[in-house]
PDB file of C-alpha atoms in Angstrom:
ATOM      1  CA  GLY A  29       0.048   0.166   0.021  1.00 64.00           C
ATOM      2  CA  ALA A  30       0.327   3.633  -0.386  1.00 71.00           C
ATOM      3  CA  VAL A  31       3.216   5.306   2.151  1.00 88.00           C
ATOM      4  CA  VAL A  32       2.558   8.493   4.589  1.00 93.00           C
ATOM      5  CA  SER A  33       5.459   9.785   6.846  1.00 94.00           C
ATOM      6  CA  GLN A  34       4.708  11.903   9.100  1.00 95.00           C
ATOM      7  CA  HIS A  35       7.158  13.808  11.187  1.00 95.00           C
ATOM      8  CA  PRO A  36       8.173  14.518  14.439  1.00 96.00           C
ATOM      9  CA  SER A  37       6.908  11.561  15.936  1.00 95.00           C
ATOM     10  CA  TRP A  38       6.308  12.871  19.557  1.00 95.00           C
ATOM     11  CA  VAL A  39       7.306  16.402  20.550  1.00 96.00           C
ATOM     12  CA  ILE A  40       7.317  18.355  23.797  1.00 96.00           C
ATOM     13  CA  CYS A  41       7.051  21.745  23.661  1.00 96.00           C
ATOM     14  CA  LYS A  42       6.249  24.861  26.097  1.00 96.00           C
ATOM     15  CA  SER A  43       3.102  26.426  26.361  1.00 97.00           C
ATOM     16  CA  GLY A  44       2.768  29.499  23.963  1.00 96.00           C
ATOM     17  CA  THR A  45       4.765  28.133  21.034  1.00 97.00           C
ATOM     18  CA  SER A  46       4.418  26.549  18.092  1.00 97.00           C
ATOM     19  CA  VAL A  47       4.959  23.173  16.667  1.00 97.00           C
ATOM     20  CA  LYS A  48       4.991  22.101  13.341  1.00 97.00           C
ATOM     21  CA  ILE A  49       3.843  18.797  12.081  1.00 97.00           C
ATOM     22  CA  GLU A  50       4.815  17.554   8.693  1.00 97.00           C
ATOM     23  CA  CYS A  51       3.010  14.709   6.555  1.00 96.00           C
ATOM     24  CA  ARG A  52       4.595  13.442   3.595  1.00 94.00           C
ATOM     25  CA  SER A  53       3.182  10.806   0.540  1.00 91.00           C
ATOM     26  CA  LEU A  54       6.247   8.818   0.104  1.00 90.00           C
ATOM     27  CA  ASP A  55       5.497   6.678  -3.159  1.00 85.00           C
ATOM     28  CA  PHE A  56       2.148   8.939  -4.499  1.00 85.00           C
ATOM     29  CA  GLN A  57       0.812  12.222  -4.820  1.00 88.00           C
ATOM     30  CA  ALA A  58      -1.911  13.536  -2.543  1.00 88.00           C
ATOM     31  CA  THR A  59      -3.982  16.340  -3.850  1.00 90.00           C
ATOM     32  CA  THR A  60      -6.180  15.519  -0.604  1.00 91.00           C
ATOM     33  CA  MET A  61      -4.906  14.822   2.839  1.00 93.00           C
ATOM     34  CA  PHE A  62      -6.932  14.607   6.235  1.00 93.00           C
ATOM     35  CA  TRP A  63      -5.810  15.865   9.773  1.00 96.00           C
ATOM     36  CA  TYR A  64      -6.692  13.598  12.785  1.00 95.00           C
ATOM     37  CA  ARG A  65      -7.259  14.155  16.553  1.00 96.00           C
ATOM     38  CA  GLN A  66      -7.430  11.636  18.659  1.00 94.00           C
ATOM     39  CA  PHE A  67      -7.150  11.880  22.722  1.00 92.00           C
ATOM     40  CA  PRO A  68      -6.642   9.104  25.027  1.00 87.00           C
ATOM     41  CA  LYS A  69      -9.118   6.440  24.903  1.00 82.00           C
ATOM     42  CA  GLN A  70     -11.198   7.990  22.392  1.00 86.00           C
ATOM     43  CA  SER A  71     -12.051   8.164  18.507  1.00 86.00           C
ATOM     44  CA  LEU A  72     -10.435  10.123  15.593  1.00 90.00           C
ATOM     45  CA  MET A  73     -11.923  13.543  15.434  1.00 92.00           C
ATOM     46  CA  LEU A  74     -11.325  14.988  11.749  1.00 92.00           C
ATOM     47  CA  MET A  75      -9.859  18.220  12.119  1.00 95.00           C
ATOM     48  CA  ALA A  76      -9.179  19.432   8.699  1.00 95.00           C
ATOM     49  CA  THR A  77      -8.945  18.600   5.410  1.00 93.00           C
ATOM     50  CA  SER A  78      -5.964  19.770   3.361  1.00 94.00           C
ATOM     51  CA  ASN A  79      -6.194  21.019  -0.200  1.00 91.00           C
ATOM     52  CA  GLU A  80      -3.300  21.214  -2.279  1.00 90.00           C
ATOM     53  CA  GLY A  81      -3.273  24.756  -3.691  1.00 87.00           C
ATOM     54  CA  SER A  82      -5.764  25.694  -1.662  1.00 88.00           C
ATOM     55  CA  LYS A  83      -7.270  26.531   1.189  1.00 91.00           C
ATOM     56  CA  ALA A  84      -7.401  24.401   3.953  1.00 94.00           C
ATOM     57  CA  THR A  85     -11.240  23.227   5.085  1.00 94.00           C
ATOM     58  CA  TYR A  86     -11.783  22.870   9.042  1.00 95.00           C
ATOM     59  CA  GLU A  87     -14.329  20.935  10.900  1.00 93.00           C
ATOM     60  CA  GLN A  88     -16.723  22.411  12.746  1.00 92.00           C
ATOM     61  CA  GLY A  89     -15.123  23.552  16.000  1.00 93.00           C
ATOM     62  CA  VAL A  90     -11.471  23.564  15.202  1.00 95.00           C
ATOM     63  CA  GLU A  91      -9.681  26.921  14.985  1.00 94.00           C
ATOM     64  CA  LYS A  92      -8.363  27.839  11.908  1.00 93.00           C
ATOM     65  CA  ASP A  93      -5.996  30.620  13.567  1.00 95.00           C
ATOM     66  CA  LYS A  94      -4.731  28.156  15.761  1.00 96.00           C
ATOM     67  CA  PHE A  95      -4.242  24.914  13.414  1.00 97.00           C
ATOM     68  CA  LEU A  96      -2.810  26.419  10.677  1.00 96.00           C
ATOM     69  CA  ILE A  97      -2.379  24.292   7.301  1.00 95.00           C
ATOM     70  CA  ASN A  98      -0.419  24.372   3.938  1.00 92.00           C
ATOM     71  CA  HIS A  99      -0.265  21.992   1.726  1.00 92.00           C
ATOM     72  CA  ALA A 100       1.919  23.583  -0.801  1.00 84.00           C
ATOM     73  CA  SER A 101       3.161  20.167  -2.821  1.00 91.00           C
ATOM     74  CA  LEU A 102       1.759  16.965  -3.803  1.00 91.00           C
ATOM     75  CA  THR A 103       3.483  15.351  -1.260  1.00 92.00           C
ATOM     76  CA  LEU A 104       3.673  17.525   1.519  1.00 94.00           C
ATOM     77  CA  SER A 105       1.075  18.825   3.990  1.00 96.00           C
ATOM     78  CA  THR A 106       1.771  20.284   7.146  1.00 96.00           C
ATOM     79  CA  LEU A 107       0.049  21.275  10.161  1.00 97.00           C
ATOM     80  CA  THR A 108       1.357  23.941  12.761  1.00 97.00           C
ATOM     81  CA  VAL A 109      -0.359  24.355  16.324  1.00 97.00           C
ATOM     82  CA  THR A 110       0.076  27.658  17.109  1.00 97.00           C
ATOM     83  CA  SER A 111       0.577  29.026  20.625  1.00 96.00           C
ATOM     84  CA  ALA A 112       0.045  25.591  21.722  1.00 96.00           C
ATOM     85  CA  HIS A 113      -1.624  25.005  25.480  1.00 96.00           C
ATOM     86  CA  PRO A 114      -1.737  21.941  27.259  1.00 96.00           C
ATOM     87  CA  GLU A 115      -5.094  21.146  26.282  1.00 95.00           C
ATOM     88  CA  ASP A 116      -3.802  20.652  22.910  1.00 96.00           C
ATOM     89  CA  SER A 117      -1.818  17.828  24.097  1.00 97.00           C
ATOM     90  CA  SER A 118      -3.047  15.158  21.764  1.00 96.00           C
ATOM     91  CA  PHE A 119      -2.520  12.450  18.772  1.00 96.00           C
ATOM     92  CA  TYR A 120      -2.240  13.982  15.623  1.00 97.00           C
ATOM     93  CA  ILE A 121      -2.762  12.067  12.650  1.00 96.00           C
ATOM     94  CA  CYS A 122      -2.235  12.710   8.733  1.00 95.00           C
ATOM     95  CA  SER A 123      -3.808  10.373   6.268  1.00 92.00           C
ATOM     96  CA  ALA A 124      -4.280  10.805   2.757  1.00 90.00           C
ATOM     97  CA  PRO A 125      -6.933   8.882   0.533  1.00 86.00           C
ATOM     98  CA  GLY A 126      -6.465   5.399  -1.479  1.00 79.00           C
ATOM     99  CA  GLN A 127      -9.052   3.774  -3.161  1.00 74.00           C
ATOM    100  CA  PRO A 128     -13.318   5.189  -2.109  1.00 69.00           C
ATOM    101  CA  GLY A 129     -12.859   5.427   1.701  1.00 67.00           C
ATOM    102  CA  GLU A 130      -9.282   3.784   2.477  1.00 76.00           C
ATOM    103  CA  LEU A 131      -7.050   6.409   3.853  1.00 83.00           C
ATOM    104  CA  PHE A 132      -3.328   5.707   4.250  1.00 89.00           C
ATOM    105  CA  PHE A 133      -2.475   7.213   7.858  1.00 91.00           C
ATOM    106  CA  GLY A 134       1.067   8.161   8.648  1.00 94.00           C
ATOM    107  CA  GLU A 135       2.708   7.296  11.745  1.00 93.00           C
ATOM    108  CA  GLY A 136       1.510   9.683  13.915  1.00 95.00           C
ATOM    109  CA  SER A 137       2.742  12.492  16.123  1.00 96.00           C
ATOM    110  CA  ARG A 138       2.433  12.852  19.674  1.00 96.00           C
ATOM    111  CA  LEU A 139       2.188  16.407  21.043  1.00 97.00           C
ATOM    112  CA  THR A 140       2.682  16.858  24.700  1.00 97.00           C
ATOM    113  CA  VAL A 141       2.413  21.112  25.864  1.00 97.00           C
ATOM    114  CA  LEU A 142       3.732  21.550  29.470  1.00 96.00           C
TER     115      LEU A 142
ATOM    116  CA  GLN B  25     -26.432  11.079  18.051  1.00 50.00           C
ATOM    117  CA  LYS B  26     -23.349  10.326  17.522  1.00 58.00           C
ATOM    118  CA  GLU B  27     -22.329   8.969  13.830  1.00 86.00           C
ATOM    119  CA  VAL B  28     -21.119   5.824  14.586  1.00 92.00           C
ATOM    120  CA  GLU B  29     -21.481   3.871  17.538  1.00 93.00           C
ATOM    121  CA  GLN B  30     -19.413   0.448  19.018  1.00 93.00           C
ATOM    122  CA  ASN B  31     -19.718  -1.373  21.621  1.00 83.00           C
ATOM    123  CA  SER B  32     -17.132  -0.114  24.314  1.00 74.00           C
ATOM    124  CA  GLY B  33     -15.784  -3.160  25.631  1.00 80.00           C
ATOM    125  CA  PRO B  34     -12.955  -4.024  26.539  1.00 91.00           C
ATOM    126  CA  LEU B  35     -13.503  -7.354  25.346  1.00 95.00           C
ATOM    127  CA  SER B  36     -11.595  -9.925  26.598  1.00 96.00           C
ATOM    128  CA  VAL B  37     -11.621 -13.789  24.775  1.00 96.00           C
ATOM    129  CA  PRO B  38      -8.840 -16.424  25.595  1.00 97.00           C
ATOM    130  CA  GLU B  39      -6.606 -17.377  22.597  1.00 97.00           C
ATOM    131  CA  GLY B  40      -8.090 -19.586  20.204  1.00 97.00           C
ATOM    132  CA  ALA B  41     -11.629 -18.224  20.621  1.00 97.00           C
ATOM    133  CA  ILE B  42     -13.551 -15.615  18.560  1.00 97.00           C
ATOM    134  CA  ALA B  43     -13.847 -12.352  19.248  1.00 96.00           C
ATOM    135  CA  SER B  44     -17.552 -10.451  18.091  1.00 96.00           C
ATOM    136  CA  LEU B  45     -17.304  -6.682  17.673  1.00 97.00           C
ATOM    137  CA  ASN B  46     -20.351  -4.784  16.708  1.00 96.00           C
ATOM    138  CA  CYS B  47     -21.034  -1.470  15.213  1.00 96.00           C
ATOM    139  CA  THR B  48     -24.060   0.883  14.068  1.00 96.00           C
ATOM    140  CA  TYR B  49     -24.579   3.796  12.399  1.00 94.00           C
ATOM    141  CA  SER B  50     -27.166   6.438  11.796  1.00 92.00           C
ATOM    142  CA  ASP B  51     -26.633   7.761   8.314  1.00 89.00           C
ATOM    143  CA  ARG B  52     -29.196   5.156   6.371  1.00 89.00           C
ATOM    144  CA  GLY B  53     -27.114   6.436   2.955  1.00 88.00           C
ATOM    145  CA  SER B  54     -24.160   5.240   3.845  1.00 89.00           C
ATOM    146  CA  GLN B  55     -22.242   2.895   1.468  1.00 88.00           C
ATOM    147  CA  SER B  56     -18.788   2.099   2.409  1.00 90.00           C
ATOM    148  CA  PHE B  57     -17.853   0.424   5.688  1.00 93.00           C
ATOM    149  CA  PHE B  58     -14.187  -0.530   7.201  1.00 93.00           C
ATOM    150  CA  TRP B  59     -12.811  -1.882  10.253  1.00 95.00           C
ATOM    151  CA  TYR B  60      -9.550  -0.345  11.252  1.00 94.00           C
ATOM    152  CA  ARG B  61      -6.626  -1.978  13.826  1.00 96.00           C
ATOM    153  CA  GLN B  62      -5.141   0.400  16.300  1.00 95.00           C
ATOM    154  CA  TYR B  63      -2.261  -0.742  18.700  1.00 95.00           C
ATOM    155  CA  SER B  64      -1.315   1.555  21.140  1.00 90.00           C
ATOM    156  CA  GLY B  65       0.370   4.298  20.807  1.00 89.00           C
ATOM    157  CA  LYS B  66       0.497   3.784  16.929  1.00 92.00           C
ATOM    158  CA  SER B  67      -1.776   4.713  13.773  1.00 92.00           C
ATOM    159  CA  PRO B  68      -4.646   2.896  12.775  1.00 92.00           C
ATOM    160  CA  GLU B  69      -4.482   0.128   9.882  1.00 90.00           C
ATOM    161  CA  LEU B  70      -7.084  -0.782   7.617  1.00 89.00           C
ATOM    162  CA  ILE B  71      -8.168  -4.581   7.616  1.00 92.00           C
ATOM    163  CA  MET B  72     -11.340  -4.972   6.273  1.00 92.00           C
ATOM    164  CA  SER B  73     -13.629  -3.248   3.374  1.00 92.00           C
ATOM    165  CA  ILE B  74     -17.093  -4.212   2.914  1.00 95.00           C
ATOM    166  CA  TYR B  75     -19.780  -2.711   0.895  1.00 93.00           C
ATOM    167  CA  SER B  76     -22.387  -5.414   0.204  1.00 94.00           C
ATOM    168  CA  ASN B  77     -24.874  -6.730   2.305  1.00 96.00           C
ATOM    169  CA  GLY B  78     -23.576 -10.341   3.763  1.00 96.00           C
ATOM    170  CA  ASP B  79     -20.386 -11.310   4.781  1.00 96.00           C
ATOM    171  CA  LYS B  80     -16.772 -10.920   3.845  1.00 97.00           C
ATOM    172  CA  GLU B  81     -13.737 -13.225   4.994  1.00 97.00           C
ATOM    173  CA  ASP B  82     -10.248 -12.307   4.787  1.00 95.00           C
ATOM    174  CA  GLY B  83      -8.386 -15.371   6.682  1.00 96.00           C
ATOM    175  CA  ARG B  84      -9.258 -14.915  10.369  1.00 97.00           C
ATOM    176  CA  PHE B  85     -11.356 -12.132   9.783  1.00 97.00           C
ATOM    177  CA  THR B  86     -15.222 -12.055   8.702  1.00 98.00           C
ATOM    178  CA  ALA B  87     -17.426  -8.500   8.355  1.00 97.00           C
ATOM    179  CA  GLN B  88     -20.944  -8.962   7.977  1.00 98.00           C
ATOM    180  CA  LEU B  89     -22.777  -5.863   6.973  1.00 97.00           C
ATOM    181  CA  ASN B  90     -26.541  -5.631   7.189  1.00 97.00           C
ATOM    182  CA  LYS B  91     -27.443  -2.481   5.509  1.00 95.00           C
ATOM    183  CA  ALA B  92     -31.387  -2.429   6.704  1.00 95.00           C
ATOM    184  CA  SER B  93     -30.385  -2.907  10.525  1.00 95.00           C
ATOM    185  CA  GLN B  94     -27.706  -0.185   9.892  1.00 96.00           C
ATOM    186  CA  TYR B  95     -24.825  -2.819  11.265  1.00 95.00           C
ATOM    187  CA  VAL B  96     -21.757  -4.146  10.547  1.00 97.00           C
ATOM    188  CA  SER B  97     -19.864  -6.789  12.547  1.00 97.00           C
ATOM    189  CA  LEU B  98     -16.242  -7.950  12.738  1.00 98.00           C
ATOM    190  CA  LEU B  99     -15.348 -11.529  13.521  1.00 98.00           C
ATOM    191  CA  ILE B 100     -11.527 -12.742  14.481  1.00 97.00           C
ATOM    192  CA  ARG B 101     -11.436 -16.114  14.473  1.00 98.00           C
ATOM    193  CA  ASP B 102      -8.885 -18.259  16.080  1.00 97.00           C
ATOM    194  CA  SER B 103      -8.028 -15.364  18.065  1.00 97.00           C
ATOM    195  CA  GLN B 104      -4.211 -14.852  18.490  1.00 97.00           C
ATOM    196  CA  PRO B 105      -2.602 -12.871  21.275  1.00 96.00           C
ATOM    197  CA  SER B 106      -0.948 -10.302  18.214  1.00 96.00           C
ATOM    198  CA  ASP B 107      -4.976  -9.284  17.796  1.00 97.00           C
ATOM    199  CA  SER B 108      -5.498  -7.540  20.872  1.00 97.00           C
ATOM    200  CA  ALA B 109      -5.743  -4.061  19.892  1.00 96.00           C
ATOM    201  CA  THR B 110      -8.856  -1.539  19.690  1.00 95.00           C
ATOM    202  CA  TYR B 111     -10.816  -1.733  16.334  1.00 96.00           C
ATOM    203  CA  LEU B 112     -12.399   1.123  15.095  1.00 95.00           C
ATOM    204  CA  CYS B 113     -15.372   1.116  12.925  1.00 95.00           C
ATOM    205  CA  ALA B 114     -15.304   3.401  10.297  1.00 92.00           C
ATOM    206  CA  VAL B 115     -18.396   4.639   7.935  1.00 91.00           C
ATOM    207  CA  ASN B 116     -17.490   6.692   4.669  1.00 83.00           C
ATOM    208  CA  ASP B 117     -20.449   9.439   3.479  1.00 69.00           C
ATOM    209  CA  TYR B 118     -18.365  12.165   2.201  1.00 66.00           C
ATOM    210  CA  LYS B 119     -15.498  11.554   4.749  1.00 74.00           C
ATOM    211  CA  LEU B 120     -14.674   8.625   7.139  1.00 82.00           C
ATOM    212  CA  SER B 121     -16.449   9.114  10.656  1.00 86.00           C
ATOM    213  CA  PHE B 122     -14.859   6.830  13.266  1.00 90.00           C
ATOM    214  CA  GLY B 123     -16.551   4.975  16.062  1.00 91.00           C
ATOM    215  CA  ALA B 124     -14.782   5.096  19.184  1.00 90.00           C
ATOM    216  CA  GLY B 125     -13.465   1.824  19.150  1.00 93.00           C
ATOM    217  CA  THR B 126     -13.651  -1.864  21.118  1.00 95.00           C
ATOM    218  CA  THR B 127     -10.078  -2.658  22.806  1.00 95.00           C
ATOM    219  CA  VAL B 128      -9.844  -6.355  22.320  1.00 96.00           C
ATOM    220  CA  THR B 129      -7.516  -8.657  24.814  1.00 96.00           C
ATOM    221  CA  VAL B 130      -6.277 -12.033  24.322  1.00 97.00           C
ATOM    222  CA  ARG B 131      -5.251 -14.152  26.845  1.00 94.00           C
ATOM    223  CA  ALA B 132      -2.799 -16.778  26.354  1.00 89.00           C
TER     224      ALA B 132
END
């Protein structure tokens, strides 16, 4: 199957700083990528859809000014958590679509905000 | 009402037994259904997809779909300790909606 690589796999930062997470499709081009967030013992919640060359589409309740998404090329999407706070600590996962409904997930990035 | 609901578990089964996982969904127009496996601290991986009513078998896994009852299930036969994970049911309308997951523990 297709490979999606995510970096960093874990990051610890101080409250108020910004953190950038990269998601790359290694062996295919992805015009669309999805960013999910997962809190402990909860399901994956879609945050936004990243669209190459255009603005991301955010889900209801997700602050677009706090979670900046850039999809500048067909193989790279980035999520920047700005002015991070402890409540932003979570597991962030990117994915790219394959066959209808099938998603190829990155390895995930665990963010801890102190 | 949540879009996708799963029996919360945790589900503990002895090695070699059958693990049965259930999922219901609210949108009657949904057409695509998926089961993902997620090991602790890892990303989900797709193990089964099903689109038509009935059963679909892949190795030790069998997915069952009943659109009239808005119900999809996953059976794991001859359960192994390596099957211990959280299983996520997902439904694709325009975008995937995930259930909260059922944690399965296979006892050796």
